[in-house]
PDB file of N, CA and C in Angstrom:
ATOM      1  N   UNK A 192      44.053  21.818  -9.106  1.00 76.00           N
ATOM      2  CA  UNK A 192      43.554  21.284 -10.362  1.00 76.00           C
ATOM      3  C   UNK A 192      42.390  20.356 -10.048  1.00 76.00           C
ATOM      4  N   UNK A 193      40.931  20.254 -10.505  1.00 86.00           N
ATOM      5  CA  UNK A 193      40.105  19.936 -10.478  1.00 86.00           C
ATOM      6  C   UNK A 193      40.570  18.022 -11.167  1.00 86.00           C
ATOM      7  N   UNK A 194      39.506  17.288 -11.031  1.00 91.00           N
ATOM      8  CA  UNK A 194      39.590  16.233 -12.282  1.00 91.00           C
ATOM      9  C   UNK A 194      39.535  15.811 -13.094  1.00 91.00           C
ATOM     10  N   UNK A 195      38.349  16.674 -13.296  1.00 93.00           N
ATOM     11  CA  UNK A 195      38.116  17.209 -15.326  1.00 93.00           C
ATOM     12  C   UNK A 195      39.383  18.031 -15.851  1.00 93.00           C
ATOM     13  N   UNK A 196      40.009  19.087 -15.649  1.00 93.00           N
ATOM     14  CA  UNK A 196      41.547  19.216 -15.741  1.00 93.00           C
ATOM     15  C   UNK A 196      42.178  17.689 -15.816  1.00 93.00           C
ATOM     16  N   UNK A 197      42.602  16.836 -15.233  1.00 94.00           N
ATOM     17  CA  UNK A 197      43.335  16.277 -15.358  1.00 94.00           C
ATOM     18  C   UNK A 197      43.113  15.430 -16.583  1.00 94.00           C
ATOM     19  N   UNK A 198      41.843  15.327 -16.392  1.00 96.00           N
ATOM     20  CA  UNK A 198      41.237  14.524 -17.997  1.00 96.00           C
ATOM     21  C   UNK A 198      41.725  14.908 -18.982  1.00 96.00           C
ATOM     22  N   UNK A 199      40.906  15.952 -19.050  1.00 96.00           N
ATOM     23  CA  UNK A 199      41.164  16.691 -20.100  1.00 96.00           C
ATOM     24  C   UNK A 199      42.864  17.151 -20.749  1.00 96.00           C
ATOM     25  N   UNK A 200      43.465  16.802 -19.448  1.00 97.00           N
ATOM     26  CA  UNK A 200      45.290  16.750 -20.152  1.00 97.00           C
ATOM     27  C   UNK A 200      45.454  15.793 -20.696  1.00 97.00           C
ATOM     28  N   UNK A 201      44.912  14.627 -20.461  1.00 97.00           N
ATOM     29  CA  UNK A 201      45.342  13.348 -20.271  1.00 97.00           C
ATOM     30  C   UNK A 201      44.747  13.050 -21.718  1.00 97.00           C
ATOM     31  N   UNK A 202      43.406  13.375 -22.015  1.00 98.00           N
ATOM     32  CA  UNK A 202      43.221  13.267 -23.282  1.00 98.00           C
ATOM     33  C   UNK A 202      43.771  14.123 -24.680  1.00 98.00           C
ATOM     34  N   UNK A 203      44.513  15.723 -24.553  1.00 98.00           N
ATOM     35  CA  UNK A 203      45.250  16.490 -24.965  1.00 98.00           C
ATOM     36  C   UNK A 203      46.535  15.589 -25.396  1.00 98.00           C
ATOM     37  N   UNK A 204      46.939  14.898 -24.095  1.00 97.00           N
ATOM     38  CA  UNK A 204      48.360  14.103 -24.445  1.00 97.00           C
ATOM     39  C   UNK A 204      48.474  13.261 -25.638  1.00 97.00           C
ATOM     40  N   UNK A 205      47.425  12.291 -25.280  1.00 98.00           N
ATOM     41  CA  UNK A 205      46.549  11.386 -26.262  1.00 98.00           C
ATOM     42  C   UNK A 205      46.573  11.900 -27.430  1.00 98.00           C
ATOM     43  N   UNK A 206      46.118  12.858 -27.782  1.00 98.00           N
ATOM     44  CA  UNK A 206      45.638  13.240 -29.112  1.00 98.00           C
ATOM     45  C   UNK A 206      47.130  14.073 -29.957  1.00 98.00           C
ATOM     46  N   UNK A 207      48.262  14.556 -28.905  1.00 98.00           N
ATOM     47  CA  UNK A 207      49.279  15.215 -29.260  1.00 98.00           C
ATOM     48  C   UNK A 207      50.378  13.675 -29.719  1.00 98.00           C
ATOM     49  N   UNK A 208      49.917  13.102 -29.561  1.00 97.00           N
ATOM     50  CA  UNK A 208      50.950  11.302 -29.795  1.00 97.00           C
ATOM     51  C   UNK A 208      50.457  10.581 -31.034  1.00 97.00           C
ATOM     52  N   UNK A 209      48.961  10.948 -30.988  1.00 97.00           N
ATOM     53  CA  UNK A 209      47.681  10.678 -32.523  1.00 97.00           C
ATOM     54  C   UNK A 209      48.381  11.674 -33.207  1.00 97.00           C
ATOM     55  N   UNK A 210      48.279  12.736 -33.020  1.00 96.00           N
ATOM     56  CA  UNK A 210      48.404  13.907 -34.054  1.00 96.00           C
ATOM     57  C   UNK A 210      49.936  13.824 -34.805  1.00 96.00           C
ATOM     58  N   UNK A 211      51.334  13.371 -34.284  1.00 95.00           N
ATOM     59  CA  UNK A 211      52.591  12.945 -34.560  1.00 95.00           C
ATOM     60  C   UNK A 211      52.633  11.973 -35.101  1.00 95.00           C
ATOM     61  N   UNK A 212      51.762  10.608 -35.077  1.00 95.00           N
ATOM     62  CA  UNK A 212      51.725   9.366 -35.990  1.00 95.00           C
ATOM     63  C   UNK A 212      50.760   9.740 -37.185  1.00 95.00           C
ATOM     64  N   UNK A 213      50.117  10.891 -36.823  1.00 95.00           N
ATOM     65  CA  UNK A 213      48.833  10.269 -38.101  1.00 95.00           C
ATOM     66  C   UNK A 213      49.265  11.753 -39.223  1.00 95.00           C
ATOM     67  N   UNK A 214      50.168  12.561 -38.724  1.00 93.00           N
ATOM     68  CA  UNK A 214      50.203  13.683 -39.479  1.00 93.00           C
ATOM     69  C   UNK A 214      51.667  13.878 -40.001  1.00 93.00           C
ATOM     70  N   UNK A 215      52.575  13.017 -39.387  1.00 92.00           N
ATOM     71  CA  UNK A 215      54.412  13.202 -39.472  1.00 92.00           C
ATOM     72  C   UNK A 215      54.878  14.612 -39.085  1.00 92.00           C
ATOM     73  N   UNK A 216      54.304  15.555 -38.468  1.00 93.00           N
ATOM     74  CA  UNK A 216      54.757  16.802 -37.965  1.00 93.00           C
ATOM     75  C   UNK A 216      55.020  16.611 -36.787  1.00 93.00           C
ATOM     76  N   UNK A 217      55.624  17.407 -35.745  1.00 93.00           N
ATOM     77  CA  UNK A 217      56.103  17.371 -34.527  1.00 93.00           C
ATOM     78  C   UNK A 217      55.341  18.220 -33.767  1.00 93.00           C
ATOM     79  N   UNK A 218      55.036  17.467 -32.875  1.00 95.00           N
ATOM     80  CA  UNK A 218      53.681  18.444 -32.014  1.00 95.00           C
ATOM     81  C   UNK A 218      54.502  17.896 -30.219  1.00 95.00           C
ATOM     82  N   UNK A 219      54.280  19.160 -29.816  1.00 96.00           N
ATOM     83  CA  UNK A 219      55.012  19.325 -28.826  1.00 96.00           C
ATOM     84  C   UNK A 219      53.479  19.512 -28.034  1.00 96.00           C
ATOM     85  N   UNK A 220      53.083  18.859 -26.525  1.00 97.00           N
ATOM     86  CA  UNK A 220      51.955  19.308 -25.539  1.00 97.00           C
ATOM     87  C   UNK A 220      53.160  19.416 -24.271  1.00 97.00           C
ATOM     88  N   UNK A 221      53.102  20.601 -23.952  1.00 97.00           N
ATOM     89  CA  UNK A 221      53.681  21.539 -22.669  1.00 97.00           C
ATOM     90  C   UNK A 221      52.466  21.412 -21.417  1.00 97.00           C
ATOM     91  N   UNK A 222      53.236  21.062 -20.205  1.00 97.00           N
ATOM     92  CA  UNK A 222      52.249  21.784 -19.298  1.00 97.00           C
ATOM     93  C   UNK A 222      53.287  22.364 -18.031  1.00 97.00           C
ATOM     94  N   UNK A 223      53.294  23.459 -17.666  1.00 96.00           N
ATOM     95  CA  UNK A 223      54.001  24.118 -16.744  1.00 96.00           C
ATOM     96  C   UNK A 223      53.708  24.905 -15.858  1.00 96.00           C
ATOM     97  N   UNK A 224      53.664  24.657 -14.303  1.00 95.00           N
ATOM     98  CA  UNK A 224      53.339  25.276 -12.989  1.00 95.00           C
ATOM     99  C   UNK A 224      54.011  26.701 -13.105  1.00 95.00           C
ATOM    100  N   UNK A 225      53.408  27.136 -11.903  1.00 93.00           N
ATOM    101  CA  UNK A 225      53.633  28.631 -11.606  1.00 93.00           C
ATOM    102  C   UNK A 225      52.512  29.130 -10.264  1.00 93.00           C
ATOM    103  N   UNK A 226      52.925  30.351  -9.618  1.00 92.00           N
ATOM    104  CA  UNK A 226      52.341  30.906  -9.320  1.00 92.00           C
ATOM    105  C   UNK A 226      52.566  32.484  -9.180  1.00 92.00           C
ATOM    106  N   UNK A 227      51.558  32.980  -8.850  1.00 86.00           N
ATOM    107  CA  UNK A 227      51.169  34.382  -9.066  1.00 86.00           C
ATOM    108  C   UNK A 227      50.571  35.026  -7.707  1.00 86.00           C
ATOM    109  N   UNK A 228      50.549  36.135  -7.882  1.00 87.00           N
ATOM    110  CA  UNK A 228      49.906  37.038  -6.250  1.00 87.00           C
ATOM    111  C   UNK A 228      48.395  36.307  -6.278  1.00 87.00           C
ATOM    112  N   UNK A 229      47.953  36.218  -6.894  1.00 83.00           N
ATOM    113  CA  UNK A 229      46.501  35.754  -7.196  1.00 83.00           C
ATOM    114  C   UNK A 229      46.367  34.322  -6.878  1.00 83.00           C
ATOM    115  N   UNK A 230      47.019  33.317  -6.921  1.00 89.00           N
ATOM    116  CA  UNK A 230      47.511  31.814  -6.382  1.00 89.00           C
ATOM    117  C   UNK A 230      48.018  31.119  -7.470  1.00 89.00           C
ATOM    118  N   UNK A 231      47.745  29.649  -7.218  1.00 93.00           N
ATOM    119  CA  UNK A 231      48.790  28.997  -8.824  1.00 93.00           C
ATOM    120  C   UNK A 231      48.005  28.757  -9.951  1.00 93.00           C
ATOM    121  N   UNK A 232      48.964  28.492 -10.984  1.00 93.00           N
ATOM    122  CA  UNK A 232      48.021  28.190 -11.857  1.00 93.00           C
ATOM    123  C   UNK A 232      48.653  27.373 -12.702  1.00 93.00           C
ATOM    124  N   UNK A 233      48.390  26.718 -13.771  1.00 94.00           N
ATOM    125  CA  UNK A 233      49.332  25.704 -14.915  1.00 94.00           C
ATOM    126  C   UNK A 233      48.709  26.201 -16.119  1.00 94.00           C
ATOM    127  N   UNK A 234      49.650  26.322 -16.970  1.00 95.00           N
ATOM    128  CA  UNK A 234      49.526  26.553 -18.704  1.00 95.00           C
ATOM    129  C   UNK A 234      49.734  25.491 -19.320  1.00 95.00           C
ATOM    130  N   UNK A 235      48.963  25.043 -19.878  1.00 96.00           N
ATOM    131  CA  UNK A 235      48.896  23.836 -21.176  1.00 96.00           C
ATOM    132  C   UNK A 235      48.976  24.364 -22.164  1.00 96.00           C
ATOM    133  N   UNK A 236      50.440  23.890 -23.256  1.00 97.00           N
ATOM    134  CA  UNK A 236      50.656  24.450 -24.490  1.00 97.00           C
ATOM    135  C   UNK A 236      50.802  23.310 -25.618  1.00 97.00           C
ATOM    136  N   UNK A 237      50.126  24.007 -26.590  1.00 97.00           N
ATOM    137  CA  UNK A 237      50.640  22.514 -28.137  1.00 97.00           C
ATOM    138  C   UNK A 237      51.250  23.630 -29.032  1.00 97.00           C
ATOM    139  N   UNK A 238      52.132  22.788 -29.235  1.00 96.00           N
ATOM    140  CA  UNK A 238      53.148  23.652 -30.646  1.00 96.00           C
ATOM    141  C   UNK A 238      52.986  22.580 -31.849  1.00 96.00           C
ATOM    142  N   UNK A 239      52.433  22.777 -33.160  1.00 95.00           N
ATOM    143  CA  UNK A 239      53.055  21.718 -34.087  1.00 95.00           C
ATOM    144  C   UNK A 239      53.893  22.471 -35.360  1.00 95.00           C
ATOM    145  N   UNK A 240      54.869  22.010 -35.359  1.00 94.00           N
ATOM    146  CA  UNK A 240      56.183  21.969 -35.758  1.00 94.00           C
ATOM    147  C   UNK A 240      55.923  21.396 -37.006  1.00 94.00           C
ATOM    148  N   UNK A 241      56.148  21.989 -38.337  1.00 90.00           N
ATOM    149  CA  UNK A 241      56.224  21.490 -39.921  1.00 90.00           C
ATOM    150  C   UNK A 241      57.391  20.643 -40.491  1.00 90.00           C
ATOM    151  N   UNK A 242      57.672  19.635 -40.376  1.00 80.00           N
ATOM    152  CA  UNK A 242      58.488  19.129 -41.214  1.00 80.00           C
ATOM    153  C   UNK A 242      58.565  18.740 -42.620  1.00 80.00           C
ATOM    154  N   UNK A 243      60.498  19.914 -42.889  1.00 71.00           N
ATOM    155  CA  UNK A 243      60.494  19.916 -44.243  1.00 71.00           C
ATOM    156  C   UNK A 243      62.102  20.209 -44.102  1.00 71.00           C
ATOM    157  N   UNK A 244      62.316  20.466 -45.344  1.00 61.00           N
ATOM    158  CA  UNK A 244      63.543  20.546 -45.606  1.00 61.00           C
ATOM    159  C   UNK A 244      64.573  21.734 -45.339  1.00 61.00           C
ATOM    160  N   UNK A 245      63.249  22.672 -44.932  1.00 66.00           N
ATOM    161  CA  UNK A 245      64.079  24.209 -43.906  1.00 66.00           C
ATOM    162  C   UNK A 245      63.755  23.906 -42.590  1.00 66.00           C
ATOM    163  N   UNK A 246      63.569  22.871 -42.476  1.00 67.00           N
ATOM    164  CA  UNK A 246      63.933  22.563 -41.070  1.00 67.00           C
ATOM    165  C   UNK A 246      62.312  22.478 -40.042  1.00 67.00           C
ATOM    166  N   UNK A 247      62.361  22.987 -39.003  1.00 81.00           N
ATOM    167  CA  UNK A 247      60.606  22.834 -38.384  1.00 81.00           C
ATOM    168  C   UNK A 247      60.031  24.157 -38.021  1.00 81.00           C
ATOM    169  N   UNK A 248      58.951  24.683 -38.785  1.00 90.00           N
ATOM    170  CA  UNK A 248      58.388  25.722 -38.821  1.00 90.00           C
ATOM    171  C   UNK A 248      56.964  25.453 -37.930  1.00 90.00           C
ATOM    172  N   UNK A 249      56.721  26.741 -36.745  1.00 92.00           N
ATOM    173  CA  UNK A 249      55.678  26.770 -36.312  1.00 92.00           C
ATOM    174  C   UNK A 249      54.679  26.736 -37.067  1.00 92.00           C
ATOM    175  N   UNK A 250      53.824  26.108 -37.317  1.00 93.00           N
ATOM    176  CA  UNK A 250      52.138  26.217 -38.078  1.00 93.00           C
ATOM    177  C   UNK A 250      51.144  25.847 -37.056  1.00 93.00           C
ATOM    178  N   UNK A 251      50.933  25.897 -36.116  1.00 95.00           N
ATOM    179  CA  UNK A 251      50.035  25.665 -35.217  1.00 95.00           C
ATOM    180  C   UNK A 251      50.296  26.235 -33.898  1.00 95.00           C
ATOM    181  N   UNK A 252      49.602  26.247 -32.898  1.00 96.00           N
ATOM    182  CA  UNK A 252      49.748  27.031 -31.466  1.00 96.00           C
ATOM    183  C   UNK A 252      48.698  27.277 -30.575  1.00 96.00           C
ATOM    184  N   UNK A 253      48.362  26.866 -29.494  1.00 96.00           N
ATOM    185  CA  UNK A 253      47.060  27.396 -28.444  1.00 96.00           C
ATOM    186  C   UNK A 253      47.742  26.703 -27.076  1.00 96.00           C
ATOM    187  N   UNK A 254      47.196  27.718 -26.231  1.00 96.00           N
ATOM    188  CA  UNK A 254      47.689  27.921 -25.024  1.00 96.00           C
ATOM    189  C   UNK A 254      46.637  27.696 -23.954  1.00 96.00           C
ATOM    190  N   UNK A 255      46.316  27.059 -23.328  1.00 95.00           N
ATOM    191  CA  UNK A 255      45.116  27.547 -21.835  1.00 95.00           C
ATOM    192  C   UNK A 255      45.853  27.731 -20.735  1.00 95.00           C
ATOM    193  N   UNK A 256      45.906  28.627 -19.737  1.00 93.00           N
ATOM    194  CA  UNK A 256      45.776  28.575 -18.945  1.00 93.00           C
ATOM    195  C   UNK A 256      44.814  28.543 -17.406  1.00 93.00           C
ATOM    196  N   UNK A 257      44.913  27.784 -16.629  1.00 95.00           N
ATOM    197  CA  UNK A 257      44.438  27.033 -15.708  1.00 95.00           C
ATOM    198  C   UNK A 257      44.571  27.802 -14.364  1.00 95.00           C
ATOM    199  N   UNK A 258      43.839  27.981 -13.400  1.00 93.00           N
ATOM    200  CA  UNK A 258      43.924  28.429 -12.238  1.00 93.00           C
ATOM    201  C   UNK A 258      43.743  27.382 -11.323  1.00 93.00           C
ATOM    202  N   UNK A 259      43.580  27.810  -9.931  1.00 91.00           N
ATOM    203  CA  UNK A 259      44.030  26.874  -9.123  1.00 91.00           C
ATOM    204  C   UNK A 259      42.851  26.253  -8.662  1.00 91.00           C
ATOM    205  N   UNK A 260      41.773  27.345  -9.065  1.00 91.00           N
ATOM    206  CA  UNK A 260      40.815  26.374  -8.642  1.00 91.00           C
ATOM    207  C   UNK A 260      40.058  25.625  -9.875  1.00 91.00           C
ATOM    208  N   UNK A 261      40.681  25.784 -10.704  1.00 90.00           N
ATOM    209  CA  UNK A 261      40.067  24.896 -12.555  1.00 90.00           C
ATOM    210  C   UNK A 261      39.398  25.705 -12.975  1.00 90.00           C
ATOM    211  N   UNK A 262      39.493  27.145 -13.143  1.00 91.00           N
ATOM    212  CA  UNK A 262      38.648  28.080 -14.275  1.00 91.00           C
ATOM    213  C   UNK A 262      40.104  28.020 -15.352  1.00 91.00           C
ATOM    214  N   UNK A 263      39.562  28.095 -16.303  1.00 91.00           N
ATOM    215  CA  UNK A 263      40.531  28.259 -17.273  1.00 91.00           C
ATOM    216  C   UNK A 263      40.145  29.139 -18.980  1.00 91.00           C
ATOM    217  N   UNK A 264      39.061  30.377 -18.252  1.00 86.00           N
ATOM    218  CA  UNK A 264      38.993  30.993 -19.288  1.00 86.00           C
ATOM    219  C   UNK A 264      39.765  31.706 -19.998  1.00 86.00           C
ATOM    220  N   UNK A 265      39.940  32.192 -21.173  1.00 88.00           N
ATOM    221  CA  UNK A 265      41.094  33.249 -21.963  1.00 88.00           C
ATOM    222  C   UNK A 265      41.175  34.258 -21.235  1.00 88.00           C
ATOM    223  N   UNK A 266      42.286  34.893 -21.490  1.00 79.00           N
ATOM    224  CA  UNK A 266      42.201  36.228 -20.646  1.00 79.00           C
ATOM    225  C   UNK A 266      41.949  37.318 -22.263  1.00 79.00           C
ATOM    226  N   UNK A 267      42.592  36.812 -23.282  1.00 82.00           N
ATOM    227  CA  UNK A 267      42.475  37.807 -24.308  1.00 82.00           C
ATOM    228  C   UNK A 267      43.080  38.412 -25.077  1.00 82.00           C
ATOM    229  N   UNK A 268      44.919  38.014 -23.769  1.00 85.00           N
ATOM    230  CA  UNK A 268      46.080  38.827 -24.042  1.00 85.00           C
ATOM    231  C   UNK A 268      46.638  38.219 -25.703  1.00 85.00           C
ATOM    232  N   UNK A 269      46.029  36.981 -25.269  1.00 86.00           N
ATOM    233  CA  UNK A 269      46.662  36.191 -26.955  1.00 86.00           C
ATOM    234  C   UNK A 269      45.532  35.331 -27.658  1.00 86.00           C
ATOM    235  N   UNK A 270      45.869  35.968 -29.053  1.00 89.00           N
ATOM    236  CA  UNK A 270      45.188  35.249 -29.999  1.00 89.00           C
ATOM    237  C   UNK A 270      44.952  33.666 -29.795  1.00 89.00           C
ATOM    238  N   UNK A 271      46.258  33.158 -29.083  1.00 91.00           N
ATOM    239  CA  UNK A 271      45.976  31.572 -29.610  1.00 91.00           C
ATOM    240  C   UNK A 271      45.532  30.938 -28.050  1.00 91.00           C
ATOM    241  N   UNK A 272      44.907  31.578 -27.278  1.00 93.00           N
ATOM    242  CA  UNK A 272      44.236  31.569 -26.028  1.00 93.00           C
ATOM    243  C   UNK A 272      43.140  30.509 -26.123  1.00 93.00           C
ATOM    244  N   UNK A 273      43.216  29.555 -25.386  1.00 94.00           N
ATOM    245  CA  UNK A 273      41.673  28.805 -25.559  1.00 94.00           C
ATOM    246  C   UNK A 273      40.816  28.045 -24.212  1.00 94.00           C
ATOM    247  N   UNK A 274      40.452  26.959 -23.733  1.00 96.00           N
ATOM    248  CA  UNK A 274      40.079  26.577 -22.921  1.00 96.00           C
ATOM    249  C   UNK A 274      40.472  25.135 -23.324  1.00 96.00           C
ATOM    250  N   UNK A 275      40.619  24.601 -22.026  1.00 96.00           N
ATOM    251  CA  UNK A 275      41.344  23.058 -22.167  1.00 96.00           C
ATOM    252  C   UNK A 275      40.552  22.278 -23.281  1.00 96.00           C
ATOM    253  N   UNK A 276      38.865  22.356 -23.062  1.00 96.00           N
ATOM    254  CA  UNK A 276      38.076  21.256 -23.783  1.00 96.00           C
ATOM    255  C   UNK A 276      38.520  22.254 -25.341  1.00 96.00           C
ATOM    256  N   UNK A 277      38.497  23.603 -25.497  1.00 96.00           N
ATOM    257  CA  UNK A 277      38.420  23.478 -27.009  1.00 96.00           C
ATOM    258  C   UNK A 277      39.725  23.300 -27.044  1.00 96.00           C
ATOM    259  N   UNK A 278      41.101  23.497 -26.311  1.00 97.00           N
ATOM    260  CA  UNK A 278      42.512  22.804 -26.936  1.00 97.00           C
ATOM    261  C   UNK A 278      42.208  21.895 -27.381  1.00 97.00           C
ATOM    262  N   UNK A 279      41.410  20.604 -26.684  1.00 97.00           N
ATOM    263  CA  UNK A 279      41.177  18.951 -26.878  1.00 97.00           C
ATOM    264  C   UNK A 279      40.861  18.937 -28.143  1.00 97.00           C
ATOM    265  N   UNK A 280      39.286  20.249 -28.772  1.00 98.00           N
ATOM    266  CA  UNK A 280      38.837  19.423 -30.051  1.00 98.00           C
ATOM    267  C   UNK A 280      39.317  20.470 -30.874  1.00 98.00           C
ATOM    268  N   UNK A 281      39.926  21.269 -30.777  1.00 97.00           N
ATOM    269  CA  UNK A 281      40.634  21.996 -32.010  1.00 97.00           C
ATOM    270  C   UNK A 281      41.663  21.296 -32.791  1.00 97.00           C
ATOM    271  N   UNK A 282      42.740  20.050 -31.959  1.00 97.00           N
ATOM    272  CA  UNK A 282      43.547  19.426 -31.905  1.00 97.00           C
ATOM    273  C   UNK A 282      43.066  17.822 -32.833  1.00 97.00           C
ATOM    274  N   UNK A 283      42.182  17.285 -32.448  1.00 97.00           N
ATOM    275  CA  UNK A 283      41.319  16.578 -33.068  1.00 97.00           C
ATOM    276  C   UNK A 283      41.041  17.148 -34.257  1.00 97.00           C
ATOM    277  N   UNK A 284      40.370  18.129 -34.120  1.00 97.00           N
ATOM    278  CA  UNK A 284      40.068  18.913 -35.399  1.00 97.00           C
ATOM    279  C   UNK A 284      41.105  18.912 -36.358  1.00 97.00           C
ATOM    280  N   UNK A 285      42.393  19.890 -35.795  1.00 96.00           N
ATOM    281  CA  UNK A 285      43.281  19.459 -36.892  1.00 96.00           C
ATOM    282  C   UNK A 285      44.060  18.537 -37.444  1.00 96.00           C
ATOM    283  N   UNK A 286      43.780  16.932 -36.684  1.00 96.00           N
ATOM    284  CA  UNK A 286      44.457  15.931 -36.725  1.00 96.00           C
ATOM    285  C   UNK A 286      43.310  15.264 -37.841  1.00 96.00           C
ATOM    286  N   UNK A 287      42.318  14.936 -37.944  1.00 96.00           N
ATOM    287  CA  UNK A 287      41.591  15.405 -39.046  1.00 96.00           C
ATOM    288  C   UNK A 287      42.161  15.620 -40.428  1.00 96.00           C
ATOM    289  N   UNK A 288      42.059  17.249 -40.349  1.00 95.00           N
ATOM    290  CA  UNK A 288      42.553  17.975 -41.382  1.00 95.00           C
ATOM    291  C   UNK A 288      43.821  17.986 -42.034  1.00 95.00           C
ATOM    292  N   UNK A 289      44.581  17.384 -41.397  1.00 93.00           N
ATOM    293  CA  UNK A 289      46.245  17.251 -41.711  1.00 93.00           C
ATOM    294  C   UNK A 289      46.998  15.908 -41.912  1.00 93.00           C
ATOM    295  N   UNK A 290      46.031  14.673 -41.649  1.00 92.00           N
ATOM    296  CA  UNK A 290      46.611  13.214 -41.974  1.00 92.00           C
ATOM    297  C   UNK A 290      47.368  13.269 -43.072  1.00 92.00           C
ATOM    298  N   UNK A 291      48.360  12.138 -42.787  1.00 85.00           N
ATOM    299  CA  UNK A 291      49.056  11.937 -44.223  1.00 85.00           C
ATOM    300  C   UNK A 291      48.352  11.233 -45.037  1.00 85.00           C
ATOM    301  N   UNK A 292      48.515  11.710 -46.521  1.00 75.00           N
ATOM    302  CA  UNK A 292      48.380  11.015 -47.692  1.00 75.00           C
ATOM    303  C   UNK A 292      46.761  11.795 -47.674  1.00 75.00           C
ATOM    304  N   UNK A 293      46.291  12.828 -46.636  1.00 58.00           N
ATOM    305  CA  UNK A 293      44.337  13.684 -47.045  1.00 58.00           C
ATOM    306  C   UNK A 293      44.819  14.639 -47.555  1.00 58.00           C
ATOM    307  N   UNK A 294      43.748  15.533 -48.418  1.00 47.00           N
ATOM    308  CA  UNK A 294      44.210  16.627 -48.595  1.00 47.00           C
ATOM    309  C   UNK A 294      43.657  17.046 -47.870  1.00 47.00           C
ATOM    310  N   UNK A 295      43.877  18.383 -47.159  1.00 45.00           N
ATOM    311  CA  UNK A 295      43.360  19.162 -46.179  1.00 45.00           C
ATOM    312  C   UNK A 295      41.991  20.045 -46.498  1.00 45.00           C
TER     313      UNK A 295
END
């Protein structure tokens, strides 16, 4: 993992702790090792979770994964595929769009 990777989690985290105070939904930021024939790599995941009265419904989702030497382009396989910096401002973005008491 490079150091801009690590930033860039570090500010993901940040914004997944903003995004739970400023929106009352449950936002989950994942990050989980692995490796592969190809070498290791880590996946950074955000889930945000709807709270309501059926309980917590997925409405949000993006995934990057990371290689070992810090490329972390999409591969393609999934829609909610992104790169660490746009996880960062998509996340922002929707923390934004989803405050309590804004309309969206």
């Amino acid at each position: 993992m490079r150091f801009d990777n690590a930033k860039l989690l570090a500010a993901i985290q940040a914004l997944t702790i903003a995004a739970a105070n400023q929106t009352g939904h449950r936002v989950i930021h994942e990050v989980r090792a692995d490796s592969h024939p190809r070498g290791d790599y880590f996946v950074s995941e955000i889930r945000i979770y709807a709270k309501g009265a059926a309980g917590c419904e997925l409405i949000y989702r993006t995934v990057a994964q990371v290689e070992g030497d810090g490329r972390d382009e999409p591969t393609g396989f999934e829609e909610e595929e992104r790169t660490l910096s746009a996880q960062r401002d998509e996340l922002a973005s929707w923390i934004v769009a989803h405050r309590k008491g804004e309309a969206a």
